mmCIF file of C-alpha atoms in Angstrom:
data_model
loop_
_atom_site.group_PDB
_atom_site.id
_atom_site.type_symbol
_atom_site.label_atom_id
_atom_site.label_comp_id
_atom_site.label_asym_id
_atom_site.label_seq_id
_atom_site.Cartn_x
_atom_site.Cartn_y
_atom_site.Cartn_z
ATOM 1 C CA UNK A 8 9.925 -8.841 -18.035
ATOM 2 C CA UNK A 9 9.242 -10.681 -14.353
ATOM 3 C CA UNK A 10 7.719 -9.068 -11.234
ATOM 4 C CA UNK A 11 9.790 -7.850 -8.989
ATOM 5 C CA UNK A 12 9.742 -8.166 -5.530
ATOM 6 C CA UNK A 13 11.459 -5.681 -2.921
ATOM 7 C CA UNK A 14 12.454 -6.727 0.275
ATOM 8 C CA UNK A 15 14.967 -6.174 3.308
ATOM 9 C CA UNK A 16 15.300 -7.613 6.413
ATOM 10 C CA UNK A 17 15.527 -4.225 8.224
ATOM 11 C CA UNK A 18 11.388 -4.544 7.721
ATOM 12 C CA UNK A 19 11.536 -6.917 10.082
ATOM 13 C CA UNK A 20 13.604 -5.448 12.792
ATOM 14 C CA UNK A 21 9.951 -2.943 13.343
ATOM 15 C CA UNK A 22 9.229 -3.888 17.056
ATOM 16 C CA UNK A 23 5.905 -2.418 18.048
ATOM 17 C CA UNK A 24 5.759 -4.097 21.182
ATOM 18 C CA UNK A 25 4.281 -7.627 22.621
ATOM 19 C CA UNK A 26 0.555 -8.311 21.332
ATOM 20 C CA UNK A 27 0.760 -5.228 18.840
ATOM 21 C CA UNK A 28 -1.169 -6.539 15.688
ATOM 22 C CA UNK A 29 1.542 -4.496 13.448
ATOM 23 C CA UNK A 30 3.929 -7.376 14.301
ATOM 24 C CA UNK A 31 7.203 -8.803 12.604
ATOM 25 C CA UNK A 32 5.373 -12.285 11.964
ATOM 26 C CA UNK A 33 3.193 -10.520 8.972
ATOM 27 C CA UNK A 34 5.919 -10.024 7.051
ATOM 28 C CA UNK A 35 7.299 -13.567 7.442
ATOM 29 C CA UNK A 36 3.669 -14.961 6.521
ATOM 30 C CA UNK A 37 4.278 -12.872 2.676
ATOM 31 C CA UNK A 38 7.662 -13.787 2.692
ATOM 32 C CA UNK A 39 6.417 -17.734 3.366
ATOM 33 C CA UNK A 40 3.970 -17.524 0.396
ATOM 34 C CA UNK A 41 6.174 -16.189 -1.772
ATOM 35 C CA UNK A 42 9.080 -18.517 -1.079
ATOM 36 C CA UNK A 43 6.989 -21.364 -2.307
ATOM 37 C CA UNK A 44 8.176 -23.239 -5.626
ATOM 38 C CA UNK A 45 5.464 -21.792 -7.730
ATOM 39 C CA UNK A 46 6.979 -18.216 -7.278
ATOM 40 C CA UNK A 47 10.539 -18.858 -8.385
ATOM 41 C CA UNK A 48 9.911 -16.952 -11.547
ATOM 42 C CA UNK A 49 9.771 -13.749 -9.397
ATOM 43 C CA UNK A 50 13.098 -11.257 -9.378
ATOM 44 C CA UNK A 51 14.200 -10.420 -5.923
ATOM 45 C CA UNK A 52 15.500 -7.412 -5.000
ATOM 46 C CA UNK A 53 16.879 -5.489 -1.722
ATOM 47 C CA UNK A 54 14.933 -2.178 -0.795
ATOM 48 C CA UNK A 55 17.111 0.591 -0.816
ATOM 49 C CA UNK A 56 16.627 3.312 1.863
ATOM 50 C CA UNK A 57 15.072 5.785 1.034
ATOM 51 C CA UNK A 58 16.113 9.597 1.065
ATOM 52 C CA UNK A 59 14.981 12.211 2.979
ATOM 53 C CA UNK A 60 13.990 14.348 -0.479
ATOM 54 C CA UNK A 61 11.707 11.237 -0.881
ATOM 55 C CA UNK A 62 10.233 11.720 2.404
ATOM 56 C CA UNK A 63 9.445 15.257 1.967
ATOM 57 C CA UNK A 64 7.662 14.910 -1.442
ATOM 58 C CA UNK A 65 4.632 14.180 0.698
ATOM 59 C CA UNK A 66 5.389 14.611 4.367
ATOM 60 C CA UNK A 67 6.042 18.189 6.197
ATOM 61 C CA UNK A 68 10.246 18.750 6.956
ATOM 62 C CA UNK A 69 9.070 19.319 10.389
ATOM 63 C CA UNK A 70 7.727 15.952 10.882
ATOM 64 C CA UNK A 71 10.443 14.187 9.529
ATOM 65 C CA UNK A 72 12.652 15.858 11.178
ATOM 66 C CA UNK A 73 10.615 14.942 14.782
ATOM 67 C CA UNK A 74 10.394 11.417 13.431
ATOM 68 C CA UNK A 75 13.822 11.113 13.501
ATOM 69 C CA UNK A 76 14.564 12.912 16.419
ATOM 70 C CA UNK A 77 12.089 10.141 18.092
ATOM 71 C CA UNK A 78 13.910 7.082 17.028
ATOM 72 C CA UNK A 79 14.964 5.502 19.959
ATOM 73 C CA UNK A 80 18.383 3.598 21.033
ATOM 74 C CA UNK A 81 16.411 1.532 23.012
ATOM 75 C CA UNK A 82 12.913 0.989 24.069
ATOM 76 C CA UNK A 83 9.346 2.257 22.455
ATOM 77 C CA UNK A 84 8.137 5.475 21.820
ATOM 78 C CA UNK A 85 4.652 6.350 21.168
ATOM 79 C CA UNK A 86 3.867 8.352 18.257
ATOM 80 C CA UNK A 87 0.213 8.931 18.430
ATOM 81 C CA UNK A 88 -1.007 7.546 22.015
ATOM 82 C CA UNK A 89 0.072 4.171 21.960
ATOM 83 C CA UNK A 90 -1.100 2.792 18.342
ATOM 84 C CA UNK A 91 1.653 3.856 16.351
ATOM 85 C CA UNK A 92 5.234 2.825 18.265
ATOM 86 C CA UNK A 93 9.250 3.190 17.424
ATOM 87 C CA UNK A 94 11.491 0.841 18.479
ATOM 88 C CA UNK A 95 15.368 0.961 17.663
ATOM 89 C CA UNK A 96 14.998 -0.503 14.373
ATOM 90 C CA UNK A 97 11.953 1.574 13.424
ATOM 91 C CA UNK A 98 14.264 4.039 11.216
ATOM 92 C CA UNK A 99 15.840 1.938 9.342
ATOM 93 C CA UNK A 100 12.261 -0.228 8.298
ATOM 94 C CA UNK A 101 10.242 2.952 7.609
ATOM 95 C CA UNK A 102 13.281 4.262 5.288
ATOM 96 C CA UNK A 103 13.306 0.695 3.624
ATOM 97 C CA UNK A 104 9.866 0.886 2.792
ATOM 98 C CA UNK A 105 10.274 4.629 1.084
ATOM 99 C CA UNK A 106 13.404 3.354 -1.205
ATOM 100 C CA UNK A 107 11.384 0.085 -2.014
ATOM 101 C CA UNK A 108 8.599 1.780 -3.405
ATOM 102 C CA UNK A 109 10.615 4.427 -5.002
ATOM 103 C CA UNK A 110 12.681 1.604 -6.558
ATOM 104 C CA UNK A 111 9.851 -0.130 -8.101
ATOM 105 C CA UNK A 112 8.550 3.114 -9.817
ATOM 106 C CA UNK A 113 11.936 3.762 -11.031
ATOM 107 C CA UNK A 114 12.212 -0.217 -12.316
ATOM 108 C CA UNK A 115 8.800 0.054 -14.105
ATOM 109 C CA UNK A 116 9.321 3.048 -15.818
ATOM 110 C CA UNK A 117 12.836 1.844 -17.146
ATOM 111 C CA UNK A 118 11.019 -0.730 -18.346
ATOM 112 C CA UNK A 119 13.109 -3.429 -16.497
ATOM 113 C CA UNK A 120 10.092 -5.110 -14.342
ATOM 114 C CA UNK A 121 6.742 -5.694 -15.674
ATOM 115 C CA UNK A 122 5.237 -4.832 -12.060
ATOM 116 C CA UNK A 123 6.787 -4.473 -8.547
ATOM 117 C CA UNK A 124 5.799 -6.186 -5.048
ATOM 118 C CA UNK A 125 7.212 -4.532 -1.985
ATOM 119 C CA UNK A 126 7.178 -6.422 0.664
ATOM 120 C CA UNK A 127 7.670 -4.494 3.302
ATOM 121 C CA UNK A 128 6.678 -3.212 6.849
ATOM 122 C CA UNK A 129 4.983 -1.125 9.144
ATOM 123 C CA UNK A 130 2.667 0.020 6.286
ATOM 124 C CA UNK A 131 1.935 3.628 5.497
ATOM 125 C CA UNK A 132 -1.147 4.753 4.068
ATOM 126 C CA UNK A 133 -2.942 6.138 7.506
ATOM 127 C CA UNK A 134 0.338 8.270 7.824
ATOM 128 C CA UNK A 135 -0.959 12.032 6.853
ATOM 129 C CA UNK A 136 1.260 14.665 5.946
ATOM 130 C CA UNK A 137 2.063 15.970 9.593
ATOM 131 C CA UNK A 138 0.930 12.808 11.591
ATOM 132 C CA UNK A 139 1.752 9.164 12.166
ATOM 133 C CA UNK A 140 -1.552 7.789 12.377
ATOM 134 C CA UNK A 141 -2.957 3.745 12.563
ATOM 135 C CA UNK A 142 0.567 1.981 12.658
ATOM 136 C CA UNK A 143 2.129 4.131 9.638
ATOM 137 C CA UNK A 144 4.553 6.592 9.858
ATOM 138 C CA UNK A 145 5.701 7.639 6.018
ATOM 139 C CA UNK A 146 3.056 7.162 3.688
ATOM 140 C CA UNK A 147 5.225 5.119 1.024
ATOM 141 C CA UNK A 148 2.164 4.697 -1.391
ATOM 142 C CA UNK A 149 1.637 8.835 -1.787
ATOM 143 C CA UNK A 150 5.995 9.207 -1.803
ATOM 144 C CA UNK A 151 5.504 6.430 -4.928
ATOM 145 C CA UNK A 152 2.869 8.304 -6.646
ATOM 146 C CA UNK A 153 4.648 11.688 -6.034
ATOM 147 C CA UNK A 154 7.892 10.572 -6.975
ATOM 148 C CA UNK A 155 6.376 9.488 -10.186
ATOM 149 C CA UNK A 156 5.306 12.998 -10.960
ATOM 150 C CA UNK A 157 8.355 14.908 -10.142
ATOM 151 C CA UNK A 158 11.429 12.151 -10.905
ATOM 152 C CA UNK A 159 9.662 10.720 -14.273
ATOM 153 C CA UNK A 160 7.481 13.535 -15.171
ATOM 154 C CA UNK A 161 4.100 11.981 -15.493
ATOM 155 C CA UNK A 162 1.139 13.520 -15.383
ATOM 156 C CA UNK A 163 -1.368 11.491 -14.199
ATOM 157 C CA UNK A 164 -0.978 8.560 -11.027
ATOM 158 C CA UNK A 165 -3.658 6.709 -9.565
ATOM 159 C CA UNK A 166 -3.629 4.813 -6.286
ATOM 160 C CA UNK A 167 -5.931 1.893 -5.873
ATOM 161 C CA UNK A 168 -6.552 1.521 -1.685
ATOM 162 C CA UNK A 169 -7.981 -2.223 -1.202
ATOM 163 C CA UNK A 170 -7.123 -2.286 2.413
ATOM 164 C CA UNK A 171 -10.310 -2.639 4.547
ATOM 165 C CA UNK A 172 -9.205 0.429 6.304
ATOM 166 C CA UNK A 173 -9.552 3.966 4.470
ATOM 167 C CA UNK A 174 -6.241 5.201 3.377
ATOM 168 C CA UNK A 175 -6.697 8.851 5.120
ATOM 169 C CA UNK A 176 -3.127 10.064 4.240
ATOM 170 C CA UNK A 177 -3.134 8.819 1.171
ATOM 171 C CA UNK A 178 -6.449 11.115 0.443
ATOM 172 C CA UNK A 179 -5.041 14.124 2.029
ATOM 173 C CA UNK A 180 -1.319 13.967 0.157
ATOM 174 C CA UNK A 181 -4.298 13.510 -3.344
ATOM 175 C CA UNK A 182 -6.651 15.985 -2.185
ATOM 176 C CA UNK A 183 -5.011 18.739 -3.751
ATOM 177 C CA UNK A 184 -3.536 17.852 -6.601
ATOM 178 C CA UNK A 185 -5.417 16.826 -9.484
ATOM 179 C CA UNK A 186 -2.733 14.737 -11.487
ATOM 180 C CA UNK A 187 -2.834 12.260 -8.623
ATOM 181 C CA UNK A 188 -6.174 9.819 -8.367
ATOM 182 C CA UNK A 189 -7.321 8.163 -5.319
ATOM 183 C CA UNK A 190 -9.437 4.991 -4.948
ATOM 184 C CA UNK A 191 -10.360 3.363 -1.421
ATOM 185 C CA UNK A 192 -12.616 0.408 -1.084
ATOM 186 C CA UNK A 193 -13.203 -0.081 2.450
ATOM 187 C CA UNK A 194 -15.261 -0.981 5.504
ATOM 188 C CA UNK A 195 -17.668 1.900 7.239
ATOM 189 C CA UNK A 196 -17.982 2.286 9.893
ATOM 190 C CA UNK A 197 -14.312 1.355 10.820
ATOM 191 C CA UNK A 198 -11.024 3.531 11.457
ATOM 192 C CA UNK A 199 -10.567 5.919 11.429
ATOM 193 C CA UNK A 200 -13.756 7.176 10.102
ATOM 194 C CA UNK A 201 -12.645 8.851 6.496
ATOM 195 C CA UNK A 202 -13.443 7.716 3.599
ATOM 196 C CA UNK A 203 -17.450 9.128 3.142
ATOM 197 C CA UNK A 204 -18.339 8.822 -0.538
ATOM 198 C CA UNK A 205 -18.745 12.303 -0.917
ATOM 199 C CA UNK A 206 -15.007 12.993 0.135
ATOM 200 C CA UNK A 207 -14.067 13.118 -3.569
ATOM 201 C CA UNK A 208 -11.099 15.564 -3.381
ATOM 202 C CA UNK A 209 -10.553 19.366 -4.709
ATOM 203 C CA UNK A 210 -10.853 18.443 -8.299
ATOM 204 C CA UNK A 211 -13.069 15.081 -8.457
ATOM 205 C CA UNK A 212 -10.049 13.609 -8.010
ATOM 206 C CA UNK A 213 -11.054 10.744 -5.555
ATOM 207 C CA UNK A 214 -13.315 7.719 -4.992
ATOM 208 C CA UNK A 215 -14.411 6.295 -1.921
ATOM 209 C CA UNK A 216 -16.478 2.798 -1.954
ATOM 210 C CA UNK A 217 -17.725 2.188 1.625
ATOM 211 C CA UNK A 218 -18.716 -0.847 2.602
ATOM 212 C CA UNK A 219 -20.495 -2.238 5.015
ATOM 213 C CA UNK A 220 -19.361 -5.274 7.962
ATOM 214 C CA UNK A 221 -19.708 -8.458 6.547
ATOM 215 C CA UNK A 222 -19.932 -7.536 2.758
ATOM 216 C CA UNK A 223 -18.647 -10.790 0.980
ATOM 217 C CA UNK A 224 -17.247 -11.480 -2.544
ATOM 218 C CA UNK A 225 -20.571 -10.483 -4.471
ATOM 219 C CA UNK A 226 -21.329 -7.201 -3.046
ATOM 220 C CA UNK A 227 -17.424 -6.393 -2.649
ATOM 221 C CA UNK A 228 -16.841 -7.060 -7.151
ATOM 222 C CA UNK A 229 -20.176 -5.468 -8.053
ATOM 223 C CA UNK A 230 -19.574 -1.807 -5.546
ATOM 224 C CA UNK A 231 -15.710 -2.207 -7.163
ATOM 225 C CA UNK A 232 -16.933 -3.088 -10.704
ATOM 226 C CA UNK A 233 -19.881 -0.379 -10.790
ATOM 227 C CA UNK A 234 -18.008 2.846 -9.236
ATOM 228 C CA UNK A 235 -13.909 2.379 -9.069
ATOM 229 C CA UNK A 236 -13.033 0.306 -12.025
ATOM 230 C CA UNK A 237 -14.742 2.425 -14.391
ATOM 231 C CA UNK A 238 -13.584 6.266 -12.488
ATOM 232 C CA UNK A 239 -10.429 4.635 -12.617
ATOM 233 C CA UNK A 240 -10.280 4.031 -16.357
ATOM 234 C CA UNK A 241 -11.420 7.752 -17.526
ATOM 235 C CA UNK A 242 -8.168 8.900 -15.320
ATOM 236 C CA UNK A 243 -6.222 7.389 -17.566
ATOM 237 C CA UNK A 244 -3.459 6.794 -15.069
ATOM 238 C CA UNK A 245 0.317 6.394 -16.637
ATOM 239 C CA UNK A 246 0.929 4.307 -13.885
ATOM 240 C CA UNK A 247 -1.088 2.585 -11.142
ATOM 241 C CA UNK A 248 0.030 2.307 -7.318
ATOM 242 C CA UNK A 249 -1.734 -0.165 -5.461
ATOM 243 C CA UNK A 250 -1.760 0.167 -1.287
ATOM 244 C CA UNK A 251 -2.482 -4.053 -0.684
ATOM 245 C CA UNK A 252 -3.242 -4.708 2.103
ATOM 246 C CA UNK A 253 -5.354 -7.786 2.939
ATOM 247 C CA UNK A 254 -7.213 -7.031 6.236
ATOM 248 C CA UNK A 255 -10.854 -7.421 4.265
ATOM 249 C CA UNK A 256 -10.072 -11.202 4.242
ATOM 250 C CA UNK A 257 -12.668 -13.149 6.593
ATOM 251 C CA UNK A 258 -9.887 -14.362 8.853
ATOM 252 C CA UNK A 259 -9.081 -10.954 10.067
ATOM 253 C CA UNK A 260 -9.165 -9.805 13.700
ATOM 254 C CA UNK A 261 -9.283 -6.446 13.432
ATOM 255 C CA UNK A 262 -12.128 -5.935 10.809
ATOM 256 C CA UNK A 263 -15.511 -7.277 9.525
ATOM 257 C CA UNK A 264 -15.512 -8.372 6.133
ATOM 258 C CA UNK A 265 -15.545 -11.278 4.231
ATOM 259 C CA UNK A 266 -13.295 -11.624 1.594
ATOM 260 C CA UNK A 267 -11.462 -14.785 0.076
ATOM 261 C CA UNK A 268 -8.504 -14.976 -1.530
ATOM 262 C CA UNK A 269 -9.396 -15.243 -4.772
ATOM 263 C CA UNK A 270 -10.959 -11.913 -4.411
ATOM 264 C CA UNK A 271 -8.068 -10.605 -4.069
ATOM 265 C CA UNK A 272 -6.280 -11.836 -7.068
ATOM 266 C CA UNK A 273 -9.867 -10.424 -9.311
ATOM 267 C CA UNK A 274 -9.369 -7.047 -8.125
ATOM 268 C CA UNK A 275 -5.807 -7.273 -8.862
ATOM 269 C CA UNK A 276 -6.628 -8.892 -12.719
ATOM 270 C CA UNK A 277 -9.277 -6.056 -13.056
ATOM 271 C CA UNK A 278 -6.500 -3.299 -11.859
ATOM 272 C CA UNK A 279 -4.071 -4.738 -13.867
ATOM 273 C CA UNK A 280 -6.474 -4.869 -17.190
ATOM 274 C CA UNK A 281 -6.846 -1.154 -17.002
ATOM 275 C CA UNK A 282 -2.780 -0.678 -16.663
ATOM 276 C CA UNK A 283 -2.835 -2.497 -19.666
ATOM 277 C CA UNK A 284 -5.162 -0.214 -21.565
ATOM 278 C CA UNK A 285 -3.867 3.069 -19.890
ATOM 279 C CA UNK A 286 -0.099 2.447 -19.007
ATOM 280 C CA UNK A 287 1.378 -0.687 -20.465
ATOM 281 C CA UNK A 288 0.476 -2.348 -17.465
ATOM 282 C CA UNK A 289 3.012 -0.117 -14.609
ATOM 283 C CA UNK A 290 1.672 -1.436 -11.224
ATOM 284 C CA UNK A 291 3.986 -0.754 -8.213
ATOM 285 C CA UNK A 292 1.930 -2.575 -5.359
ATOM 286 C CA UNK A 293 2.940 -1.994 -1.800
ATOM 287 C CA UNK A 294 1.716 -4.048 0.867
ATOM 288 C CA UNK A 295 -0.279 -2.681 3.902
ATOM 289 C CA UNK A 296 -2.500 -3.847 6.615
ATOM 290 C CA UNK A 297 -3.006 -7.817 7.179
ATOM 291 C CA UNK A 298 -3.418 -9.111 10.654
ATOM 292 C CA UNK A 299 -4.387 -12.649 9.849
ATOM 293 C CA UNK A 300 -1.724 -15.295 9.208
ATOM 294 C CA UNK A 301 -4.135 -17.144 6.894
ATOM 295 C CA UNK A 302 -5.393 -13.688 5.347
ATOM 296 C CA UNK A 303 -1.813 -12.872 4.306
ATOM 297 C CA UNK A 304 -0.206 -16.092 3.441
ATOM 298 C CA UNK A 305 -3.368 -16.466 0.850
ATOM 299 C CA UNK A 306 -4.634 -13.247 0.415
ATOM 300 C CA UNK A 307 -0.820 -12.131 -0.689
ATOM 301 C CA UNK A 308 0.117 -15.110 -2.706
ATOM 302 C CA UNK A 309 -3.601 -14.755 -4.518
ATOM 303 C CA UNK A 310 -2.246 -11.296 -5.431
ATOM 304 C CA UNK A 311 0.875 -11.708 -6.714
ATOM 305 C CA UNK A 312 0.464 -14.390 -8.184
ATOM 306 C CA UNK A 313 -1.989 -12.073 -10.532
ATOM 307 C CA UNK A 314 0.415 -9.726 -11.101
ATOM 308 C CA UNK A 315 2.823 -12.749 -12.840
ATOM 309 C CA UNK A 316 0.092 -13.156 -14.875
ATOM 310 C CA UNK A 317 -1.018 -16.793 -13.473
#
């Protein structure tokens, strides 16, 4: 079985504005480094969209229903004061990103890919229930664990947060339910503020790893190895989601970290070693924040590449 990768142009048709860091160009920096000859062994394939029964596994009907009644014909609008925007092909991208990582839960549990990549935009995993928050608008990472619970009938999904920003929404579509796990390694203080280690969900059910501006490689593997491998491994998770996003690189703008690349691809391999003991190996991975060119091109290769197994 090869990785498959989920993609669609429509991700790219997200228009947040001039000088918005959420911009098109990310996604053509991912879609650059994994174009390159070294990742022809990968299986493409085209994001569906998603459905609004996926939507409303995690977010309120209300929302939705204003999100969509916000889409514009022409123009921005401002969801949440001017950080999180909709532009006429907003719909569309945020739908794409739903079906893709609904797709790639439904392709691992058929057992036709070995892992999934979706490479798609505006991420998701600020979006809360009721709220677009931090450049999301559906949380696609909580509709993938979700949909794993109530399409395949698992009991127990993890989702493994690397981004350097705290995946809020994620924790508050986990919070309550105890066969969903949530893990967040991220900088503190940073937004949007969540993310305290003692935020650990109604039933134990989540981990937060805070750390500080400019924590490097050795501090970033030893908090991971010490307090989210091993919580992750008692969970036992029948499959793992991972929210990537590679904003803790040290090229970032927007944060204060000081990851490499290859840190990316040993959180990955130590992820991926646990889906091996726990779930014969199911990883959907869903890209989120990135606002370097440099961070993404390596920081995404570096992962996916680990998920092939190089």
């Amino acid at each position: 079985m090869d990785t498959w990768v989920f993609h669609h142009p429509a991700c790219l048709a997200h228009e947040p504005g001039p000088g918005h860091p959420e911009a098109p160009q990310r996604l053509q920096s991912v879609m650059k480094a994994l174009r390159q000859p070294e990742f022809s062994q990968l299986t493409w394939r085209e994001a569906p969209l998603g459905t609004r029964e996926q939507v409303l596994l995690v977010h309120h009907a209300e929302y939705v229903d204003a999100i969509a009644a916000a889409a514009p014909g022409r123009g921005l609008v401002a969801l949440d004061g001017g950080d999180t925007l909709m532009s006429p092909g907003t719909w569309e991208a945020v739908m794409r990103c739903v079906g893709a990582a609904c797709a790639g839960v439904d392709a691992v549990m058929a057992g036709e890919a070995a892992n999934a990549f979706c490479a798609t935009r505006p991420c998701g995993h600020h979006a809360e229930p009721d709220r677009a928050m931090g450049f999301c608008i559906f949380n696609q990472a909580a509709i993938a664990a979700v949909h794993a619970l109530e399409t395949h009938g698992l009991q127990r999904v993890a989702v493994v947060d690397f981004d350097v920003h705290h995946g809020n929404g994620t924790q508050a579509a986990c919070f309550h339910r105890p066969q969903l796990f949530f893990a967040s390694s991220h900088q503190s203080p940073l937004y949007p503020g969540t993310g305290a280690a003692h935020e650990s969900g109604a039933s134990g059910n989540i981990v937060n790893l805070p750390l500080p501006p400019g924590c490097g490689s050795t501090l970033f593997r030893s908090a991971v190895a010490r307090e989210l491998l091993p919580a992750l491994r008692r969970f036992a998770p029948e499959l793992i989601v991972v929210s990537a996003g590679f904003d803790a690189h040290r090229c970032d703008p927007l944060a204060s970290m000081a990851l490499e690349d290859e840190d990316f691809a040993w959180i990955t391999r130590e992820v991926m070693a646990i889906a091996g003991e726990a779930c014969e190996g199911r990883i959907v991975s869903i890209l989120e924040g990135g606002y370097s060119v440099e961070g993404l091109l390596g920081g995404s290769a570096a992962h996916v590449r680990a998920l092939m197994g190089h």
